[in-house]
Amino acid sequence: MAQLAAHIQSQLNANCLISLVSFVILCYDYCLTFADEVDCFWDQRGFTWASLLYFMNRYLALFGNVPMMFAAFWEANNLSKKTLVFLQRIVGIQSILPDRLTASDRQWVFQFCAGIVVYVRVNVAVLLIMRIYAMYGQSRWIIAVFAVVDIATIALGCWASLAPVPAHGIHVYHAGCSNYMWQNQADRVALAWSGQLCFDALIFALTLYKSFALRRSRSKHLINTILRDGSLYFAIITAANLANIVTILTAAPFAKGAATLFTNAISATMMSRLMLNLRDPRRIGARTCSSQTTEGAVDTNLPVMTSVFAKDDERQRQTYTHTHEDIEMIPRDCRP
């Protein structure tokens, strides 16, 4: 296989390394939080639709990156013939050998990577809307606002993906999901991601506003309110999305999409962390509906955001159990 120019090889190396970092983040966070996942999502009586969304976000983002790691790092010369045939059938391309991949094979790999990106973004967006919808008392204006934002984001994404690709350009074999991107293509893709950035920024602003409102009304420490309501998670997601847009606009042609998989990994990780945080028995036990005096008087009747909605008040105890009526991320009216 012919040697690539040094500047092209460095761009491809950056893509591979960033893909590896993204996969390591997913795996490392999974190992750190697996015990919490068992306690919060596995040890329960019922399986709810929000639990399904959590597992989809958690595991499809994790295992969906495995084929991309193969695409970025496999060395066919070090694999046996039987292994090559097996991988060929699993991956679904005509030839597993790097120097024999057809143009359609490379396009398939690129489309698979793009599909994982779209899937993770949609799943995270649904979970974020659920969270904001819960925080604002299931207000219909929340649904209306996000419907407009989502339609605009989808329209921008379709416009960017349907843009004509220049027939001329640099065509070289390379592993992974990186692809040569002209500047006019990059401008379109960045504009599509800007719609996602506006969505994330709106989520962050609404959450931060609610955090400040609850702090003023309850005289709580701001940092505790921000950590509880997820503002910090949303800020990280927004920052990662902004970095991705900057990379698309300013990076070299083969490195313009280098931060996309990293942004997806951060989004999926932060969303999983938020849902685990919402179901954490220690935090739920601290989310009492009111602070009581020694006589049992109630100081406030403000609503509390919980990850579940049940008929009893057992979640205010130290022992945390789920019921079949659990509907995650719905606000619960406080009762003295």
Coordinates of N, CA and C in Angstrom, one line a residue, residues 45-231:
R45 N -38.7 -3.6 40.1 CA -39.8 -4.6 39.8 C -40.3 -4.4 38.4
G46 N -40.3 -3.2 37.9 CA -40.9 -3.0 36.6 C -39.8 -2.4 35.6
F47 N -40.1 -2.6 34.3 CA -39.2 -2.0 33.3 C -40.0 -1.0 32.5
T48 N -39.6 0.3 32.6 CA -40.4 1.4 32.0 C -39.8 1.9 30.7
W49 N -40.5 2.8 30.1 CA -40.1 3.3 28.8 C -38.8 4.1 28.9
A50 N -38.7 4.9 30.1 CA -37.5 5.7 30.3 C -36.3 4.8 30.6
S51 N -36.5 3.7 31.2 CA -35.5 2.7 31.4 C -35.0 2.2 30.1
L52 N -35.9 1.9 29.2 CA -35.5 1.5 27.8 C -34.7 2.5 27.1
L53 N -35.1 3.8 27.2 CA -34.3 4.9 26.6 C -32.9 4.9 27.2
Y54 N -32.8 4.7 28.5 CA -31.5 4.7 29.2 C -30.6 3.6 28.6
F55 N -31.1 2.4 28.5 CA -30.3 1.3 28.1 C -29.9 1.5 26.6
M56 N -30.8 2.0 25.8 CA -30.5 2.3 24.4 C -29.4 3.3 24.3
N57 N -29.5 4.4 25.1 CA -28.4 5.4 25.1 C -27.1 4.8 25.6
R58 N -27.2 3.9 26.6 CA -26.0 3.4 27.2 C -25.2 2.4 26.4
Y59 N -26.0 1.4 25.9 CA -25.4 0.2 25.3 C -25.2 0.4 23.8
L60 N -26.1 1.0 23.1 CA -26.0 1.1 21.7 C -24.8 2.1 21.3
A61 N -24.7 3.1 22.2 CA -23.6 4.1 22.0 C -22.3 3.4 22.3
L62 N -22.3 2.5 23.3 CA -21.0 1.7 23.6 C -20.7 0.7 22.5
F63 N -21.6 -0.2 22.2 CA -21.3 -1.3 21.3 C -21.3 -0.8 19.8
G64 N -22.0 0.3 19.6 CA -22.0 0.9 18.2 C -20.6 1.4 17.8
N65 N -19.8 1.7 18.8 CA -18.4 2.2 18.5 C -17.4 1.0 18.2
V66 N -17.8 -0.2 18.5 CA -16.9 -1.3 18.3 C -16.6 -1.5 16.9
P67 N -17.5 -1.5 15.9 CA -17.2 -1.6 14.5 C -16.3 -0.5 14.0
M68 N -16.5 0.7 14.6 CA -15.7 1.8 14.2 C -14.3 1.7 14.7
M69 N -14.1 1.0 15.8 CA -12.7 0.7 16.3 C -12.0 -0.3 15.3
F70 N -12.8 -1.3 14.9 CA -12.2 -2.2 13.9 C -11.9 -1.5 12.6
A71 N -12.8 -0.6 12.2 CA -12.5 0.2 10.9 C -11.3 1.0 11.1
A72 N -11.0 1.6 12.3 CA -9.9 2.5 12.4 C -8.6 1.8 12.7
F73 N -8.6 0.6 13.3 CA -7.4 0.0 13.8 C -7.0 -1.4 13.3
W74 N -7.9 -2.0 12.6 CA -7.6 -3.4 12.2 C -6.4 -3.5 11.3
E75 N -5.7 -4.6 11.5 CA -4.5 -4.9 10.6 C -4.8 -6.3 10.0
A76 N -5.3 -6.3 8.8 CA -5.7 -7.5 8.2 C -4.5 -8.5 8.0
N77 N -3.3 -8.0 7.9 CA -2.2 -8.9 7.7 C -1.9 -9.8 9.0
N78 N -2.4 -9.3 10.1 CA -2.2 -10.0 11.4 C -3.4 -11.0 11.7
L79 N -4.4 -11.1 10.8 CA -5.5 -11.9 11.1 C -5.5 -13.1 10.2
S80 N -6.1 -14.2 10.7 CA -6.1 -15.4 10.0 C -7.2 -15.3 8.9
K81 N -7.2 -16.2 7.9 CA -8.2 -16.2 6.8 C -9.6 -16.4 7.3
K82 N -9.8 -17.3 8.3 CA -11.1 -17.6 8.9 C -11.6 -16.3 9.6
T83 N -10.8 -15.6 10.3 CA -11.2 -14.4 11.0 C -11.6 -13.3 10.0
L84 N -10.8 -13.2 8.9 CA -11.2 -12.2 7.9 C -12.5 -12.5 7.3
V85 N -12.8 -13.8 7.0 CA -14.1 -14.1 6.4 C -15.2 -13.9 7.4
F86 N -15.0 -14.2 8.6 CA -16.0 -13.9 9.7 C -16.3 -12.4 9.8
L87 N -15.2 -11.6 9.9 CA -15.4 -10.2 9.9 C -16.1 -9.6 8.7
Q88 N -15.8 -10.2 7.5 CA -16.4 -9.7 6.3 C -17.9 -9.9 6.4
R89 N -18.4 -11.1 6.9 CA -19.8 -11.4 7.0 C -20.5 -10.5 8.0
I90 N -19.8 -10.3 9.1 CA -20.4 -9.5 10.2 C -20.5 -8.0 9.8
V91 N -19.4 -7.5 9.3 CA -19.4 -6.0 8.9 C -20.2 -5.7 7.7
G92 N -20.3 -6.7 6.8 CA -21.1 -6.5 5.6 C -20.4 -5.8 4.4
I93 N -19.1 -5.9 4.3 CA -18.4 -5.3 3.2 C -17.9 -6.4 2.3
Q94 N -17.5 -6.0 1.1 CA -17.0 -7.0 0.1 C -15.7 -7.6 0.4
S95 N -14.8 -6.8 1.0 CA -13.4 -7.3 1.3 C -13.0 -6.6 2.6
I96 N -12.4 -7.4 3.5 CA -12.0 -6.9 4.8 C -10.6 -6.3 4.7
L97 N -9.9 -6.6 3.6 CA -8.5 -6.2 3.4 C -8.4 -4.7 3.2
P98 N -7.6 -3.9 3.9 CA -7.6 -2.5 3.7 C -7.3 -2.0 2.3
D99 N -6.3 -2.7 1.6 CA -6.0 -2.3 0.3 C -6.9 -2.8 -0.8
R100 N -8.0 -3.5 -0.4 CA -8.9 -4.1 -1.4 C -10.3 -3.5 -1.1
L101 N -10.5 -2.6 -0.2 CA -11.8 -2.1 0.0 C -12.3 -1.3 -1.2
T102 N -13.5 -1.5 -1.6 CA -14.1 -0.8 -2.7 C -14.6 0.5 -2.2
A103 N -15.0 1.4 -3.2 CA -15.5 2.7 -2.9 C -16.8 2.5 -2.1
S104 N -17.6 1.5 -2.5 CA -18.9 1.3 -1.8 C -18.7 0.8 -0.4
D105 N -17.6 0.0 -0.2 CA -17.3 -0.5 1.1 C -16.9 0.7 2.0
R106 N -16.1 1.6 1.6 CA -15.7 2.8 2.4 C -16.9 3.6 2.6
Q107 N -17.8 3.8 1.7 CA -19.0 4.5 1.9 C -19.9 3.9 2.9
W108 N -20.0 2.6 2.9 CA -20.8 1.8 3.9 C -20.2 2.1 5.3
V109 N -18.9 2.1 5.5 CA -18.3 2.4 6.8 C -18.6 3.8 7.2
F110 N -18.5 4.7 6.3 CA -18.8 6.1 6.6 C -20.3 6.3 7.0
Q111 N -21.2 5.7 6.3 CA -22.6 5.8 6.6 C -22.9 5.1 7.9
F112 N -22.3 4.0 8.3 CA -22.5 3.4 9.6 C -22.1 4.4 10.7
C113 N -20.9 5.0 10.5 CA -20.5 6.0 11.5 C -21.5 7.2 11.6
A114 N -22.0 7.6 10.5 CA -23.0 8.7 10.5 C -24.3 8.3 11.2
G115 N -24.6 7.0 10.9 CA -25.9 6.5 11.6 C -25.8 6.5 13.1
I116 N -24.6 6.1 13.6 CA -24.4 6.0 15.0 C -24.5 7.4 15.6
V117 N -23.9 8.4 14.9 CA -23.9 9.8 15.3 C -25.4 10.3 15.4
V118 N -26.2 10.0 14.4 CA -27.6 10.5 14.3 C -28.4 9.8 15.4
Y119 N -28.2 8.5 15.6 CA -28.9 7.8 16.6 C -28.7 8.3 18.0
V120 N -27.4 8.6 18.4 CA -27.0 9.0 19.7 C -27.6 10.4 19.9
R121 N -27.5 11.3 18.9 CA -28.1 12.6 19.1 C -29.6 12.6 19.3
V122 N -30.3 11.8 18.5 CA -31.8 11.8 18.7 C -32.1 11.2 20.0
N123 N -31.5 10.2 20.5 CA -31.8 9.6 21.8 C -31.5 10.5 22.9
V124 N -30.4 11.2 22.8 CA -30.0 12.2 23.9 C -31.0 13.4 23.9
A125 N -31.4 13.8 22.7 CA -32.4 14.9 22.6 C -33.7 14.5 23.2
V126 N -34.2 13.3 23.0 CA -35.5 12.9 23.6 C -35.4 12.9 25.1
L127 N -34.3 12.4 25.7 CA -34.1 12.4 27.1 C -33.9 13.8 27.7
L128 N -33.3 14.7 27.0 CA -33.2 16.1 27.4 C -34.5 16.7 27.5
I129 N -35.3 16.5 26.5 CA -36.7 17.1 26.4 C -37.5 16.6 27.6
M130 N -37.4 15.3 27.9 CA -38.1 14.7 29.0 C -37.7 15.4 30.3
R131 N -36.5 15.7 30.4 CA -36.0 16.3 31.7 C -36.5 17.7 31.8
I132 N -36.4 18.5 30.8 CA -36.9 19.9 30.9 C -38.4 19.9 31.0
Y133 N -39.1 19.0 30.3 CA -40.6 18.9 30.5 C -41.0 18.6 31.9
A134 N -40.2 17.8 32.6 CA -40.5 17.5 34.0 C -40.2 18.7 34.9
M135 N -39.1 19.3 34.6 CA -38.7 20.5 35.5 C -39.7 21.6 35.4
Y136 N -40.3 21.8 34.3 CA -41.3 22.9 34.2 C -42.7 22.5 34.3
G137 N -42.9 21.4 35.1 CA -44.3 21.0 35.5 C -45.1 20.5 34.3
Q138 N -44.5 19.9 33.3 CA -45.2 19.4 32.2 C -46.0 20.5 31.4
S139 N -45.3 21.6 31.3 CA -46.0 22.7 30.6 C -45.9 22.5 29.1
R140 N -47.0 22.7 28.4 CA -47.1 22.5 27.0 C -46.3 23.4 26.2
W141 N -46.0 24.6 26.7 CA -45.2 25.5 25.9 C -43.8 25.0 25.7
I142 N -43.3 24.1 26.6 CA -42.0 23.5 26.5 C -42.0 22.6 25.2
I143 N -43.1 21.8 25.1 CA -43.2 20.9 23.9 C -43.3 21.7 22.7
A144 N -44.0 22.8 22.7 CA -44.1 23.7 21.5 C -42.8 24.3 21.1
V145 N -42.1 24.8 22.1 CA -40.8 25.4 21.8 C -39.8 24.4 21.2
F146 N -39.7 23.3 21.8 CA -38.8 22.3 21.3 C -39.2 21.6 20.0
A147 N -40.5 21.6 19.7 CA -41.0 21.1 18.4 C -40.5 22.0 17.3
V148 N -40.5 23.4 17.6 CA -40.0 24.3 16.5 C -38.5 24.1 16.4
V149 N -37.8 24.1 17.5 CA -36.3 23.9 17.4 C -35.9 22.6 16.7
D150 N -36.6 21.5 17.1 CA -36.3 20.2 16.5 C -36.6 20.2 15.0
I151 N -37.7 20.8 14.6 CA -38.0 20.8 13.1 C -37.0 21.6 12.4
A152 N -36.5 22.8 12.9 CA -35.5 23.6 12.3 C -34.2 22.8 12.2
T153 N -33.8 22.1 13.3 CA -32.6 21.3 13.3 C -32.6 20.2 12.3
I154 N -33.7 19.5 12.2 CA -33.9 18.4 11.3 C -33.8 18.9 9.8
A155 N -34.4 20.1 9.6 CA -34.4 20.7 8.3 C -32.9 21.1 7.9
L156 N -32.2 21.6 8.8 CA -30.8 22.0 8.5 C -30.0 20.7 8.3
G157 N -30.2 19.7 9.1 CA -29.5 18.4 8.9 C -29.8 17.8 7.5
C158 N -31.0 17.8 7.1 CA -31.3 17.3 5.8 C -30.7 18.1 4.6
W159 N -30.8 19.4 4.8 CA -30.2 20.3 3.8 C -28.7 20.1 3.7
A160 N -28.0 19.9 4.8 CA -26.6 19.6 4.8 C -26.2 18.3 4.2
S161 N -27.0 17.2 4.5 CA -26.7 15.9 4.1 C -27.0 15.7 2.6
L162 N -28.0 16.5 2.1 CA -28.3 16.3 0.7 C -27.5 17.3 -0.3
A163 N -26.6 18.0 0.3 CA -25.8 18.9 -0.5 C -24.9 18.1 -1.5
P164 N -24.8 18.5 -2.7 CA -24.0 17.8 -3.7 C -22.5 17.8 -3.3
V165 N -21.9 16.6 -3.5 CA -20.5 16.4 -3.2 C -19.6 16.7 -4.4
P166 N -18.6 17.5 -4.4 CA -17.8 17.7 -5.5 C -17.2 16.4 -6.1
A167 N -17.2 16.3 -7.4 CA -16.7 15.1 -8.1 C -15.2 15.0 -8.0
H168 N -14.5 16.1 -7.9 CA -13.1 16.1 -7.9 C -12.6 16.3 -6.4
G169 N -11.5 15.8 -6.1 CA -10.9 15.9 -4.8 C -9.9 14.9 -4.6
I170 N -9.4 14.7 -3.3 CA -8.4 13.8 -3.0 C -9.0 12.4 -2.6
H171 N -8.7 11.4 -3.3 CA -9.3 10.1 -3.0 C -8.2 9.1 -2.6
V172 N -8.0 8.8 -1.4 CA -7.0 7.8 -0.9 C -7.7 6.9 0.0
Y173 N -7.1 5.7 0.1 CA -7.6 4.7 1.1 C -7.2 5.2 2.5
H174 N -8.1 5.1 3.4 CA -7.7 5.3 4.8 C -8.7 4.6 5.7
A175 N -8.3 4.2 6.8 CA -9.1 3.4 7.8 C -9.9 4.5 8.6
G176 N -11.0 3.9 9.2 CA -11.8 4.8 10.1 C -12.9 5.5 9.4
C177 N -13.5 6.4 10.1 CA -14.7 7.1 9.6 C -14.4 8.5 9.1
S178 N -13.2 8.9 9.0 CA -12.8 10.2 8.4 C -13.0 10.2 6.9
N179 N -13.4 11.4 6.4 CA -13.6 11.5 5.0 C -13.2 12.9 4.6
Y180 N -12.7 13.1 3.4 CA -12.3 14.4 2.9 C -13.5 15.3 2.8
M181 N -13.4 16.5 3.3 CA -14.5 17.4 3.4 C -14.0 18.8 2.8
W182 N -14.7 19.2 1.7 CA -14.4 20.5 1.2 C -14.9 21.6 2.1
Q183 N -14.5 22.8 2.0 CA -14.8 23.8 2.9 C -16.3 24.2 2.8
N184 N -16.8 24.2 1.5 CA -18.3 24.4 1.4 C -19.1 23.4 2.0
Q185 N -18.7 22.1 2.0 CA -19.3 21.0 2.7 C -19.3 21.3 4.2
A186 N -18.1 21.7 4.6 CA -17.9 21.9 6.1 C -18.8 23.0 6.6
D187 N -19.0 24.1 5.8 CA -19.9 25.1 6.2 C -21.3 24.6 6.3
R188 N -21.8 23.8 5.4 CA -23.1 23.2 5.6 C -23.2 22.3 6.8
V189 N -22.2 21.4 7.0 CA -22.3 20.5 8.1 C -22.2 21.3 9.4
A190 N -21.4 22.4 9.5 CA -21.3 23.2 10.7 C -22.6 23.9 11.0
L191 N -23.3 24.3 9.9 CA -24.6 25.0 10.1 C -25.6 24.0 10.6
A192 N -25.6 22.7 10.2 CA -26.5 21.7 10.7 C -26.2 21.4 12.2
W193 N -24.9 21.4 12.5 CA -24.5 21.2 13.9 C -24.9 22.4 14.8
S194 N -24.9 23.6 14.2 CA -25.3 24.8 14.9 C -26.8 24.7 15.4
G195 N -27.6 24.0 14.6 CA -29.0 23.8 15.1 C -29.0 22.9 16.3
Q196 N -28.1 21.9 16.4 CA -28.0 21.1 17.5 C -27.4 21.9 18.7
L197 N -26.5 22.8 18.4 CA -25.9 23.6 19.4 C -27.0 24.5 20.1
C198 N -27.8 25.1 19.2 CA -28.9 25.9 19.7 C -29.8 25.1 20.6
F199 N -30.1 23.9 20.3 CA -30.9 23.0 21.1 C -30.3 22.8 22.4
D200 N -29.0 22.4 22.4 CA -28.3 22.2 23.7 C -28.2 23.4 24.5
A201 N -27.9 24.6 23.9 CA -27.9 25.8 24.6 C -29.2 26.2 25.3
L202 N -30.3 25.9 24.6 CA -31.6 26.1 25.1 C -31.9 25.2 26.3
I203 N -31.5 24.0 26.2 CA -31.6 23.1 27.4 C -30.8 23.6 28.6
F204 N -29.6 24.0 28.3 CA -28.8 24.5 29.4 C -29.4 25.8 30.0
A205 N -29.8 26.7 29.2 CA -30.4 27.9 29.7 C -31.6 27.7 30.6
L206 N -32.5 26.8 30.1 CA -33.8 26.6 30.8 C -33.4 25.9 32.2
T207 N -32.5 25.0 32.1 CA -32.1 24.3 33.4 C -31.5 25.2 34.4
L208 N -30.6 26.1 33.9 CA -29.9 27.0 34.7 C -30.9 28.0 35.3
Y209 N -31.8 28.5 34.5 CA -32.9 29.4 35.0 C -33.7 28.8 36.1
K210 N -34.1 27.5 36.0 CA -34.8 26.8 37.0 C -34.0 26.6 38.2
S211 N -32.7 26.3 38.1 CA -31.8 26.2 39.2 C -31.7 27.4 40.0
F212 N -31.5 28.6 39.4 CA -31.5 29.9 40.1 C -32.8 30.2 40.8
A213 N -33.9 29.8 40.1 CA -35.2 30.1 40.7 C -35.4 29.3 42.0
L214 N -35.1 28.0 41.9 CA -35.2 27.2 43.1 C -34.3 27.6 44.2
R215 N -33.1 28.1 43.8 CA -32.1 28.5 44.8 C -32.7 29.7 45.6
R216 N -33.3 30.7 44.9 CA -33.8 31.9 45.5 C -35.0 31.5 46.4
S217 N -35.8 30.6 46.0 CA -37.0 30.3 46.8 C -36.7 29.4 48.0
R218 N -35.6 28.6 47.9 CA -35.3 27.6 48.9 C -34.1 28.0 49.7
S219 N -33.4 29.0 49.3 CA -32.1 29.4 50.0 C -31.1 28.3 50.0
K220 N -31.0 27.6 48.9 CA -30.1 26.4 48.8 C -28.8 26.9 48.2
H221 N -27.7 26.2 48.4 CA -26.5 26.5 47.7 C -26.6 26.3 46.2
L222 N -26.1 27.2 45.5 CA -26.3 27.2 44.0 C -25.6 25.9 43.4
I223 N -24.4 25.6 43.9 CA -23.7 24.5 43.3 C -24.4 23.2 43.5
N224 N -25.1 23.0 44.7 CA -25.9 21.8 44.9 C -27.1 21.7 43.9
T225 N -27.7 22.9 43.7 CA -28.9 22.9 42.8 C -28.4 22.6 41.4
I226 N -27.3 23.2 41.0 CA -26.8 22.9 39.6 C -26.5 21.5 39.4
L227 N -25.8 20.9 40.4 CA -25.4 19.5 40.2 C -26.6 18.6 40.2
R228 N -27.6 18.9 41.0 CA -28.8 18.1 41.1 C -29.7 18.1 39.9
D229 N -29.9 19.3 39.3 CA -30.7 19.5 38.2 C -30.1 19.2 36.8
G230 N -28.8 19.0 36.8 CA -28.1 18.6 35.6 C -27.5 19.7 34.8
S231 N -27.5 20.9 35.3 CA -27.0 22.0 34.5 C -25.5 21.8 34.1

